[in-house]
Coordinates of C-alpha atoms and ligand atoms in Angstrom, one line a residue:
M1 CA -0.1 0.0 0.0
K2 CA 1.2 3.5 -0.8
F3 CA 1.7 5.7 2.1
S4 CA -0.3 8.4 0.4
E5 CA -3.3 6.1 0.5
L6 CA -2.8 5.6 4.4
A7 CA -2.5 9.4 4.7
Q8 CA -5.8 9.8 2.9
F9 CA -7.5 7.5 5.4
F10 CA -6.0 9.4 8.3
E11 CA -7.4 12.6 6.8
K12 CA -10.9 10.9 6.9
L13 CA -10.4 9.5 10.3
E14 CA -9.4 12.8 11.7
K15 CA -12.5 14.4 10.5
T16 CA -15.0 11.9 11.7
T17 CA -16.9 12.5 14.9
S18 CA -18.7 9.1 14.9
R19 CA -17.1 6.1 16.3
L20 CA -19.1 3.7 14.2
E21 CA -17.9 5.5 11.1
M22 CA -14.4 5.3 12.4
S23 CA -14.5 1.5 12.8
Q24 CA -15.9 1.3 9.3
L25 CA -13.2 3.4 7.8
L26 CA -10.6 1.3 9.7
Y27 CA -12.2 -1.9 8.4
E28 CA -11.8 -0.5 4.9
L29 CA -8.3 0.4 5.5
F30 CA -7.3 -2.9 7.0
S31 CA -9.1 -4.8 4.1
K32 CA -6.8 -2.9 1.6
A33 CA -3.5 -3.5 3.4
D34 CA -1.3 -6.2 2.3
K35 CA -0.9 -9.2 4.6
E36 CA 2.7 -8.3 5.1
E37 CA 2.1 -4.8 6.0
I38 CA -1.1 -4.8 8.1
D39 CA 0.8 -4.7 11.3
K40 CA 2.7 -1.7 10.3
V41 CA -0.6 0.0 9.3
V42 CA -2.0 -0.8 12.7
Y43 CA 0.9 0.6 14.6
L44 CA 1.0 3.8 12.4
T45 CA -2.7 4.3 13.0
M46 CA -2.0 4.3 16.7
G47 CA 1.0 6.7 16.2
E48 CA 3.5 4.1 17.0
L49 CA 6.0 1.9 15.3
V50 CA 6.0 -0.9 17.8
P51 CA 3.6 -1.6 20.8
S52 CA 4.4 0.7 23.8
F53 CA 5.7 -2.2 25.8
R54 CA 8.8 -2.2 23.5
G55 CA 9.7 1.2 24.8
L56 CA 10.8 2.6 21.4
E57 CA 10.6 6.4 21.3
F58 CA 11.4 8.9 18.8
G59 CA 13.1 11.4 21.2
M60 CA 12.3 14.3 18.9
S61 CA 10.6 17.5 20.1
E62 CA 8.4 19.9 18.0
K63 CA 11.6 22.1 17.9
L64 CA 13.7 19.6 16.0
A65 CA 10.8 18.6 13.8
M66 CA 10.4 22.3 12.8
E67 CA 14.2 22.4 12.0
A68 CA 13.8 19.5 9.8
L69 CA 10.7 20.9 8.2
S70 CA 12.6 24.2 7.6
K71 CA 15.4 22.5 5.7
A72 CA 13.2 20.1 3.8
S73 CA 10.9 22.7 2.4
G74 CA 13.3 25.5 2.1
T75 CA 11.2 27.8 4.3
K76 CA 12.9 30.1 7.0
L77 CA 12.8 28.6 10.5
S78 CA 11.3 31.9 11.7
V79 CA 8.4 31.5 9.2
I80 CA 7.9 27.9 10.4
Q81 CA 8.0 29.0 14.1
K82 CA 5.4 31.8 13.4
L83 CA 3.1 29.4 11.6
Y84 CA 3.4 26.9 14.5
K85 CA 2.3 29.6 16.9
E86 CA -0.7 30.3 14.9
L87 CA -1.7 26.7 14.1
G88 CA -0.5 24.9 17.3
D89 CA 0.2 21.7 15.4
V90 CA 3.5 20.9 13.5
G91 CA 1.3 18.6 11.3
K92 CA -0.5 21.6 10.0
V93 CA 2.7 23.5 9.5
A94 CA 4.1 20.7 7.3
L95 CA 0.8 20.8 5.2
E96 CA 1.3 24.5 4.8
V97 CA 4.9 24.6 3.7
I98 CA 5.4 21.4 1.8
K99 CA 3.8 22.0 -1.6
R100 CA 5.4 19.4 -3.8
E101 CA 4.0 16.0 -5.0
G102 CA 5.3 13.0 -3.0
K103 CA 7.5 10.3 -4.5
G104 CA 4.9 7.7 -3.9
L105 CA 6.7 5.7 -1.1
S106 CA 5.0 2.6 0.2
V107 CA 3.9 2.2 3.8
S108 CA 6.8 -0.2 4.5
K109 CA 9.3 2.2 3.2
V110 CA 8.0 5.1 5.3
Y111 CA 7.9 2.8 8.3
E112 CA 11.4 1.6 7.8
E113 CA 12.6 5.3 7.5
L114 CA 10.8 6.1 10.7
F115 CA 12.3 3.2 12.4
S116 CA 15.8 4.4 11.5
I117 CA 14.9 7.8 12.9
A118 CA 13.8 6.2 16.2
R119 CA 16.9 4.1 16.4
A120 CA 19.4 6.8 15.5
R121 CA 21.4 7.8 18.5
G122 CA 22.2 11.5 18.0
T123 CA 19.9 14.4 17.5
L124 CA 21.7 15.4 14.4
D125 CA 21.4 12.1 12.7
K126 CA 17.6 12.0 13.5
V127 CA 17.2 15.5 12.0
M128 CA 19.1 14.5 8.9
L129 CA 17.1 11.3 8.4
L130 CA 13.9 13.2 8.8
I131 CA 14.9 15.8 6.4
N132 CA 15.6 13.2 3.8
L133 CA 12.3 11.5 4.5
L134 CA 10.2 14.7 4.3
K135 CA 11.9 15.5 0.9
A136 CA 10.2 12.4 -0.4
L137 CA 6.7 13.2 0.9
S138 CA 3.8 15.4 -0.2
G139 CA 2.3 17.9 2.3
V140 CA -0.5 15.5 3.5
E141 CA 2.0 12.7 3.9
A142 CA 4.3 15.0 5.9
K143 CA 1.6 16.2 8.1
F144 CA 1.1 12.7 9.6
V145 CA 4.8 11.8 9.5
V146 CA 5.7 14.7 11.7
R147 CA 2.8 14.2 14.0
I148 CA 3.9 10.6 14.5
I149 CA 7.4 11.8 15.2
V150 CA 6.5 14.2 17.9
G151 CA 4.1 11.7 19.4
N152 CA 0.8 13.4 18.7
L153 CA -1.1 11.9 15.8
R154 CA -4.5 13.2 16.8
L155 CA -6.6 10.7 15.0
G156 CA -8.6 9.7 18.1
V157 CA -8.5 6.0 17.2
G158 CA -8.6 3.8 20.4
E159 CA -7.6 0.2 20.9
A160 CA -11.3 -0.8 21.1
T161 CA -12.0 0.8 17.7
I162 CA -9.2 -1.1 16.1
I163 CA -10.5 -4.4 17.8
E164 CA -13.9 -3.7 16.3
A165 CA -12.5 -3.1 12.8
L166 CA -10.4 -6.4 13.1
A167 CA -13.7 -8.1 14.1
L168 CA -15.4 -6.8 11.0
L169 CA -12.5 -8.3 9.0
L170 CA -13.4 -11.6 10.3
G171 CA -17.1 -11.1 9.4
N172 CA -18.9 -9.0 11.9
R173 CA -18.7 -7.3 15.3
D174 CA -19.6 -10.6 17.0
Y175 CA -15.9 -11.7 16.5
K176 CA -14.8 -9.0 18.9
Q177 CA -14.2 -11.5 21.7
V178 CA -11.9 -13.6 19.6
V179 CA -9.8 -10.6 18.7
E180 CA -9.9 -9.3 22.3
R181 CA -8.8 -12.6 23.8
A182 CA -5.8 -12.6 21.5
Y183 CA -5.1 -9.0 22.4
N184 CA -5.3 -9.7 26.1
L185 CA -2.8 -12.3 25.8
C186 CA -0.1 -10.2 24.0
S187 CA -1.0 -6.6 24.3
D188 CA 0.1 -6.1 20.6
L189 CA -2.5 -5.2 18.1
G190 CA -0.1 -5.3 15.2
L191 CA 0.6 -9.0 16.0
V192 CA -3.1 -9.7 16.4
A193 CA -3.8 -8.1 13.0
E194 CA -0.9 -9.9 11.3
T195 CA -2.1 -13.3 12.8
L196 CA -5.6 -12.7 11.6
A197 CA -4.4 -11.7 8.1
Q198 CA -2.1 -14.7 7.7
K199 CA -3.9 -17.3 9.6
G200 CA -7.5 -16.2 9.8
L201 CA -9.9 -17.1 12.5
E202 CA -8.3 -20.2 13.4
G203 CA -5.0 -18.5 13.9
L204 CA -6.6 -16.2 16.5
E205 CA -8.5 -18.9 18.3
E206 CA -5.2 -20.8 18.8
F207 CA -3.4 -17.7 19.9
K208 CA -1.0 -18.4 22.8
I209 CA 0.8 -16.5 25.6
Q210 CA 4.4 -15.8 24.8
P211 CA 6.9 -14.7 27.4
G212 CA 8.1 -11.2 26.3
Y213 CA 4.7 -10.2 25.4
P214 CA 2.9 -8.7 28.4
I215 CA -0.5 -10.1 29.3
R216 CA -3.1 -7.4 29.9
M217 CA -3.6 -7.1 33.7
A218 CA -6.6 -8.4 35.6
L219 CA -8.2 -5.7 37.8
A220 CA -10.3 -5.8 40.9
E221 CA -13.8 -4.4 41.6
R222 CA -14.4 -2.8 45.0
V223 CA -16.6 -4.0 47.8
A224 CA -18.1 -1.9 50.7
D225 CA -17.4 -4.2 53.6
A226 CA -16.5 -7.6 54.8
E227 CA -20.0 -9.0 54.4
E228 CA -20.2 -8.0 50.8
L229 CA -16.8 -9.6 50.2
I230 CA -18.0 -13.0 51.6
R231 CA -21.4 -12.7 49.9
R232 CA -19.7 -12.1 46.6
L233 CA -16.9 -14.6 46.8
G234 CA -18.0 -17.3 49.4
R235 CA -15.1 -19.2 50.9
C236 CA -12.1 -17.3 49.3
A237 CA -8.5 -16.2 49.7
I238 CA -7.9 -12.7 51.3
E239 CA -4.6 -11.0 50.8
V240 CA -2.9 -7.9 52.1
K241 CA -3.2 -4.9 49.6
Y242 CA 0.3 -3.7 49.1
D243 CA 0.8 -0.1 48.1
G244 CA 3.7 -0.2 45.5
F245 CA 4.2 -0.9 41.8
R246 CA 2.3 -3.7 40.2
L247 CA 4.8 -5.7 38.2
Q248 CA 4.3 -8.5 35.5
V249 CA 7.7 -10.2 35.3
H250 CA 8.6 -12.5 32.5
K251 CA 11.5 -15.0 32.3
K252 CA 12.5 -16.4 29.0
N253 CA 15.5 -18.6 29.1
N254 CA 18.1 -16.3 30.6
E255 CA 16.3 -13.0 29.8
V256 CA 14.0 -11.2 32.3
Y257 CA 11.4 -8.6 31.2
I258 CA 9.5 -6.4 33.7
Y259 CA 6.3 -4.6 32.7
S260 CA 4.4 -2.0 34.7
R261 CA 0.6 -2.0 35.3
N262 CA 0.4 0.1 32.2
L263 CA 2.6 -2.3 30.3
E264 CA 5.6 0.0 29.9
P265 CA 9.0 -1.8 30.0
M266 CA 10.5 -1.4 33.5
T267 CA 13.2 -3.9 33.5
E268 CA 16.1 -1.7 34.0
M269 CA 14.4 0.1 37.0
F270 CA 14.4 -3.0 39.1
P271 CA 17.8 -4.7 39.0
E272 CA 17.3 -6.7 42.2
I273 CA 14.0 -8.1 41.0
K274 CA 15.5 -9.0 37.6
Q275 CA 18.3 -10.8 39.3
A276 CA 15.9 -12.7 41.7
V277 CA 13.6 -13.8 39.0
A278 CA 16.5 -15.0 36.8
K279 CA 17.3 -17.5 39.6
I280 CA 13.8 -19.1 39.8
D281 CA 13.9 -22.7 38.8
A282 CA 12.0 -22.4 35.4
E283 CA 12.9 -22.0 31.8
E284 CA 9.9 -19.7 31.0
L285 CA 7.7 -18.0 33.5
I286 CA 5.3 -15.1 34.0
V287 CA 4.5 -14.0 37.6
E288 CA 2.8 -10.9 39.0
G289 CA 3.4 -9.1 42.2
E290 CA 3.6 -5.7 43.9
A291 CA 7.1 -4.2 44.4
L292 CA 7.8 -2.0 47.5
A293 CA 10.6 -0.8 49.7
V294 CA 10.7 -2.6 53.0
N295 CA 12.7 -1.5 56.0
E296 CA 15.1 -4.5 56.5
E297 CA 15.6 -3.6 60.0
T298 CA 12.1 -3.4 61.2
G299 CA 10.4 -5.4 58.4
E300 CA 7.9 -2.5 57.9
F301 CA 7.0 -1.1 54.6
Y302 CA 8.2 2.3 53.6
P303 CA 5.7 4.9 52.4
F304 CA 4.8 4.8 48.8
Q305 CA 6.8 8.0 48.2
I306 CA 10.0 6.0 48.9
T307 CA 9.1 3.2 46.6
M308 CA 8.1 5.7 44.0
Q309 CA 11.7 7.2 43.9
R310 CA 12.7 4.1 41.9
K311 CA 10.8 5.5 38.9
R312 CA 13.8 7.2 37.5
K313 CA 16.3 6.8 34.7
Y314 CA 19.5 7.5 36.5
Q315 CA 21.2 6.4 39.8
I316 CA 19.0 3.3 39.9
Y317 CA 21.9 1.2 41.2
E318 CA 22.4 3.7 44.2
Y319 CA 18.7 3.6 45.0
S320 CA 18.5 -0.1 44.7
K321 CA 21.2 -0.3 47.4
E322 CA 19.7 2.3 49.7
Y323 CA 16.0 1.1 49.4
P324 CA 16.0 -2.4 47.9
L325 CA 12.6 -3.5 46.8
K326 CA 10.8 -6.7 47.5
L327 CA 8.4 -8.2 45.1
F328 CA 5.3 -9.7 46.8
C329 CA 4.3 -12.3 44.3
F330 CA 0.6 -12.9 44.1
D331 CA 0.0 -14.7 40.8
L332 CA 1.4 -17.1 38.3
L333 CA 0.3 -16.8 34.7
Y334 CA 2.5 -19.0 32.7
L335 CA 5.2 -21.7 33.4
D336 CA 7.2 -23.6 30.9
G337 CA 4.8 -23.8 28.1
E338 CA 1.7 -24.1 30.2
D339 CA -0.9 -21.3 30.3
Y340 CA -1.8 -20.9 33.9
T341 CA -4.3 -18.0 33.3
I342 CA -7.0 -20.6 32.6
K343 CA -6.4 -22.6 35.8
P344 CA -8.3 -21.8 39.1
F345 CA -6.7 -19.2 41.4
I346 CA -5.9 -21.8 44.2
D347 CA -4.0 -24.1 41.7
R348 CA -2.0 -21.1 40.4
R349 CA -1.2 -20.1 43.9
K350 CA -0.1 -23.6 45.0
R351 CA 2.3 -23.8 42.0
L352 CA 3.6 -20.4 42.8
E353 CA 4.4 -21.4 46.3
G354 CA 6.5 -24.2 45.0
L355 CA 8.5 -21.6 42.9
I356 CA 9.1 -18.8 45.3
T357 CA 11.3 -20.5 47.8
L358 CA 14.4 -18.3 48.2
K359 CA 12.6 -15.7 50.4
N360 CA 14.7 -12.7 50.0
T361 CA 13.9 -10.3 47.2
L362 CA 10.9 -12.4 46.2
E363 CA 8.3 -13.1 48.7
L364 CA 4.8 -14.6 48.6
S365 CA 1.9 -12.2 49.2
E366 CA 0.2 -12.8 52.7
L367 CA -2.7 -14.8 52.1
R368 CA -5.4 -16.5 54.2
I369 CA -8.3 -18.7 53.3
V370 CA -11.5 -17.5 55.0
Q371 CA -15.2 -18.2 55.0
S372 CA -16.8 -15.7 57.3
A373 CA -17.1 -11.9 57.4
K374 CA -15.7 -11.9 60.9
E375 CA -12.4 -13.5 59.6
V376 CA -12.2 -10.9 56.9
E377 CA -12.8 -8.0 59.4
E378 CA -10.0 -9.2 61.6
F379 CA -7.6 -9.5 58.7
F380 CA -8.7 -6.1 57.4
E381 CA -8.4 -4.3 60.8
D382 CA -4.9 -5.8 61.2
A383 CA -3.8 -4.6 57.8
I384 CA -5.1 -1.1 58.5
L385 CA -3.2 -1.0 61.8
R386 CA -0.1 -1.9 59.9
G387 CA -0.6 1.3 57.7
L388 CA -1.7 -0.6 54.6
E389 CA -4.6 0.7 52.5
G390 CA -6.7 -2.4 52.5
I391 CA -7.1 -6.0 51.5
M392 CA -7.8 -8.0 48.4
G393 CA -10.2 -10.9 48.1
K394 CA -9.9 -13.6 45.5
R395 CA -12.2 -16.4 44.3
L396 CA -10.6 -19.7 44.7
D397 CA -12.1 -21.2 41.5
A398 CA -11.5 -18.2 39.1
P399 CA -9.2 -18.2 36.2
Y400 CA -6.9 -15.0 35.6
T401 CA -9.2 -12.7 33.5
A402 CA -6.6 -10.8 31.5
G403 CA -7.6 -7.3 30.6
S404 CA -10.8 -7.2 32.6
R405 CA -12.1 -5.9 35.9
N406 CA -14.7 -8.2 37.7
F407 CA -15.6 -9.7 40.9
N408 CA -13.0 -12.6 40.7
W409 CA -10.8 -10.2 42.5
V410 CA -12.2 -7.5 44.9
K411 CA -10.6 -4.8 47.0
L412 CA -11.7 -3.6 50.3
K413 CA -10.2 -0.2 51.2
R414 CA -10.1 2.0 54.1
G415 CA -12.7 4.8 54.0
Y416 CA -12.9 8.2 55.4
K417 CA -15.9 10.1 56.9
G418 CA -17.3 12.8 54.8
Q419 CA -15.3 11.8 51.8
L420 CA -15.9 9.2 49.1
M421 CA -14.3 5.8 49.9
D422 CA -11.9 6.2 47.2
T423 CA -10.4 8.7 44.8
I424 CA -11.6 8.7 41.2
D425 CA -9.5 8.8 38.0
V426 CA -11.0 11.0 35.4
V427 CA -9.9 11.9 31.8
I428 CA -9.6 15.6 30.8
V429 CA -11.7 16.2 27.7
G430 CA -11.6 20.0 27.6
Y431 CA -11.1 23.3 29.5
F432 CA -12.6 26.6 30.2
Y433 CA -10.7 29.8 30.1
G434 CA -11.5 30.7 33.7
K435 CA -12.7 33.8 35.4
G436 CA -11.1 36.2 38.0
A437 CA -7.6 35.7 38.8
R438 CA -7.4 32.5 36.6
A439 CA -8.5 34.5 33.5
K440 CA -4.9 35.7 33.0
L441 CA -3.6 32.2 32.9
G442 CA -6.3 31.3 30.1
I443 CA -7.4 28.3 32.0
G444 CA -9.5 27.9 35.1
T445 CA -11.6 24.8 34.9
L446 CA -11.3 21.3 33.3
L447 CA -14.1 19.3 31.9
T448 CA -13.5 15.6 32.8
A449 CA -15.0 12.3 32.0
V450 CA -15.0 8.7 33.0
Y451 CA -14.7 5.7 30.5
D452 CA -17.5 3.7 29.2
P453 CA -16.0 0.4 27.8
S454 CA -19.2 -0.8 26.3
S455 CA -19.3 2.2 23.8
D456 CA -15.7 3.0 24.0
T457 CA -16.5 6.6 24.8
F458 CA -15.7 9.1 27.6
K459 CA -18.8 10.4 29.4
T460 CA -18.5 13.6 31.4
I461 CA -18.7 13.6 35.1
S462 CA -17.4 16.8 36.5
K463 CA -15.8 20.2 36.1
V464 CA -12.7 20.3 38.2
G465 CA -11.3 23.7 39.3
S466 CA -9.4 23.2 42.4
G467 CA -6.4 21.3 43.6
F468 CA -3.7 22.6 41.3
S469 CA -1.2 25.2 42.0
E470 CA -0.8 28.3 39.7
E471 CA 2.4 26.6 38.1
E472 CA 0.5 23.5 37.6
W473 CA -2.4 25.3 35.8
I474 CA 0.3 26.9 33.5
R475 CA 1.8 23.5 32.7
L476 CA -1.7 22.0 32.3
K477 CA -2.5 24.6 29.6
E478 CA 0.7 24.0 27.9
I479 CA 0.2 20.1 27.6
L480 CA -3.5 20.5 26.8
D481 CA -2.9 23.1 24.1
E482 CA -0.6 20.5 22.3
I483 CA -3.7 18.2 21.9
K484 CA -6.5 20.7 21.5
L485 CA -9.1 20.0 18.8
D486 CA -11.3 22.0 16.6
H487 CA -14.4 20.0 17.5
R488 CA -15.6 17.6 20.2
H489 CA -13.5 14.3 19.9
A490 CA -15.5 11.4 18.4
R491 CA -15.1 9.4 21.6
V492 CA -16.2 12.1 24.0
D493 CA -20.0 12.2 24.9
S494 CA -20.9 15.5 26.4
L495 CA -23.8 17.9 26.9
I496 CA -21.4 20.7 28.1
T497 CA -19.3 22.6 25.5
P498 CA -16.0 23.8 27.0
D499 CA -14.0 26.9 25.6
V500 CA -11.4 24.3 24.3
W501 CA -11.9 20.6 23.5
V502 CA -8.9 18.4 23.8
E503 CA -8.1 14.8 22.9
P504 CA -8.9 12.4 25.8
K505 CA -5.4 11.7 26.8
Y506 CA -4.5 12.7 30.3
V507 CA -5.8 11.1 33.4
I508 CA -5.9 13.0 36.8
T509 CA -7.0 11.7 40.1
V510 CA -9.6 13.6 42.1
S511 CA -11.3 13.3 45.5
A512 CA -14.8 14.5 46.1
D513 CA -17.2 14.6 48.9
E514 CA -19.9 12.7 47.2
I515 CA -21.4 11.4 44.0
T516 CA -24.6 13.1 43.1
R517 CA -27.1 12.9 40.2
S518 CA -27.0 15.6 37.7
P519 CA -28.8 16.2 34.3
L520 CA -25.8 18.1 33.0
H521 CA -23.4 15.1 32.8
T522 CA -23.5 12.1 30.6
A523 CA -21.9 9.5 32.8
G524 CA -24.6 7.0 33.6
K525 CA -27.3 9.0 31.9
T526 CA -30.0 6.9 30.3
G527 CA -33.0 8.4 28.5
D528 CA -34.6 10.9 30.8
E529 CA -32.7 9.8 33.9
P530 CA -30.0 12.2 35.0
G531 CA -26.3 11.3 34.9
Y532 CA -23.8 11.3 37.8
A533 CA -21.5 14.0 38.9
L534 CA -19.0 14.7 41.5
R535 CA -19.6 17.1 44.5
F536 CA -16.7 19.3 45.5
P537 CA -14.1 17.7 43.3
R538 CA -10.4 18.6 43.9
A539 CA -7.5 17.4 42.0
V540 CA -4.9 15.2 44.0
G541 CA -1.5 15.5 42.3
F542 CA -0.7 16.3 38.8
V543 CA -1.4 14.3 35.6
R544 CA -0.9 10.5 36.0
S545 CA 1.8 9.2 33.8
D546 CA 1.0 5.6 34.7
K547 CA -2.6 5.6 33.5
R548 CA -3.9 5.7 30.0
P549 CA -7.4 7.2 29.3
E550 CA -9.0 3.8 29.2
D551 CA -7.6 3.2 32.8
A552 CA -9.7 5.9 34.3
N553 CA -12.7 4.8 36.3
T554 CA -15.6 3.4 34.4
V555 CA -19.2 4.6 34.3
E556 CA -20.2 1.3 35.9
E557 CA -17.6 1.8 38.8
I558 CA -19.2 5.2 39.5
L559 CA -22.6 3.6 39.7
R560 CA -21.3 1.2 42.1
M561 CA -19.6 3.8 44.2
Y562 CA -22.8 5.7 44.2
Q563 CA -24.6 2.7 45.5
L564 CA -21.9 1.9 48.2
Q565 CA -22.1 5.5 49.3
R566 CA -25.9 5.4 49.7
K567 CA -25.6 2.1 51.7
I568 CA -23.0 3.6 54.0
K569 CA -25.1 6.7 54.6
V570 CA -28.1 4.6 55.5
E571 CA -25.9 2.5 58.0
Ligands
AMP1 P1 -6.7 -0.6 42.5 O1 -5.5 -0.1 41.9 O2 -7.2 0.3 43.7 O3 -7.7 -1.0 41.6 O4 -6.3 -2.0 43.2 C1 -5.8 -3.0 42.6 C2 -4.3 -2.9 42.7 O5 -3.9 -3.4 43.9 C3 -3.6 -4.0 41.8 O6 -3.6 -3.5 40.4 C4 -2.3 -4.2 42.4 O7 -1.5 -3.2 41.9 C5 -2.5 -3.9 43.8 N1 -2.3 -5.0 44.8 C6 -1.7 -4.9 46.0 N2 -1.7 -5.9 46.6 C7 -2.3 -6.9 45.8 C8 -2.6 -8.3 46.0 N3 -2.1 -9.0 47.0 N4 -3.1 -9.0 44.9 C9 -3.5 -8.3 43.7 N5 -3.3 -6.9 43.7 C10 -2.6 -6.3 44.6

């Protein structure tokens, strides 16, 4: 396929505000792609070259992209910079200054060139390679190439939409589950598309876990109290809920790979865990656990802030000596060719106990089998007294449900009076210029939303205007302006129109006093029934770098929190 054809599809995708239309367009695009190229088409549509767990980044700023644009088009840098100020998008600048016809490069060729740019070490090399590539492209092609390079493609295509389009390739939307299953096992939509194109439905149905490809993590639902935990799970396992980094650790022969909850590659950040897992007696293995810093002398956990310090690029070795982390292993997903995700939890745990024997850096999570609410309460009280945030409950007979949140795992957390039991993660979908003192900043309130997986849309839940410092507001405006849109994003459902729409990209955590019903918001709104909103929301911390928009709380979770809150009030 010619890259110009892909760019035409991108143009159409960018303009559409309907998700259905988007999946239809993607279906047409994927049908046209060659079997050998479909993975590349999928990655590029997501603005990537490889799945994010491979950790390949372009490392090029807008500034460098503009330098390359200037040289490739023979336009003065000052003119380019002025245009960028006006248009706010290097892609649009490229379209403006590159007037020639392209040389008709194929998708594979452009992909290859982009790959060389990402792999090049020095900035100068990167710029040179980009200049050469831009010289062979038309304006429209260049528009998307530079957007991909600066990490801001702005098509608004989410994973769920790609999965839907791949299901259409198999026949109809009912095949979504097959596609999703394969995706949950490898987190690589390019590989899923390639398997589908080359081996068809059967290939996807036979898709298997491979160490080195992270499994999308299982998540927990919340319960209000010990009684609900027992009512939902019956006789079950309860574990301490550790407050650290959730890690999925893969061992493949002598290699170890570590992935975060968000499936980012983290291997180099945890040298002591890497070493310890390499010693486990297994050729191939995937385990999950929570890593945190433990005070060797007292055996107590350090606060999360100390564990958090490990998230850095430099001086990791020094930190690993000062605050070594322990991995509290709680699940086994794969062992020497055998898929453990389909086995009952209790069997996975037993096998895990046989593997984690050298109790030093690797420990087993603290677990107890219980059958009464009283036992749960005792364990919970004890965990809270030890400064932990709560406990987890796990169904003994449940498989590991990759990529989904359900009642196979539940969490029971400590609550506060007059405050919601938990904070809520919301996605920023737009902002208002602000009044009074904020007016001079040009930003004063955010419009935020929660995720609705069934429609793959973001539904508004609250305006958030407090919790940030002035510097944070300034920074927020900067990063939001980089992703601002001319119209409401196709995946945002809103009755409110903010001054500026943005791509749903950034997640913030907010605390609130209460969830209330409101006709203004679309979260949970059905027919004439009002939606749900947050009362007195305030941001806690800045933008979450560890969460993607789809990791925000869901509409369903908000409904459940609303019900829990009512129940607690009545009690
Ligand atoms: P939450 O992030 O509040 O949805 O809670 C679920 C998270 O708790 C998981 O993603 C893990 O990171 C963490 N966690 C801590 N201890 C455990 C445990 N024993 N079993 C499972 N998850 C745990």
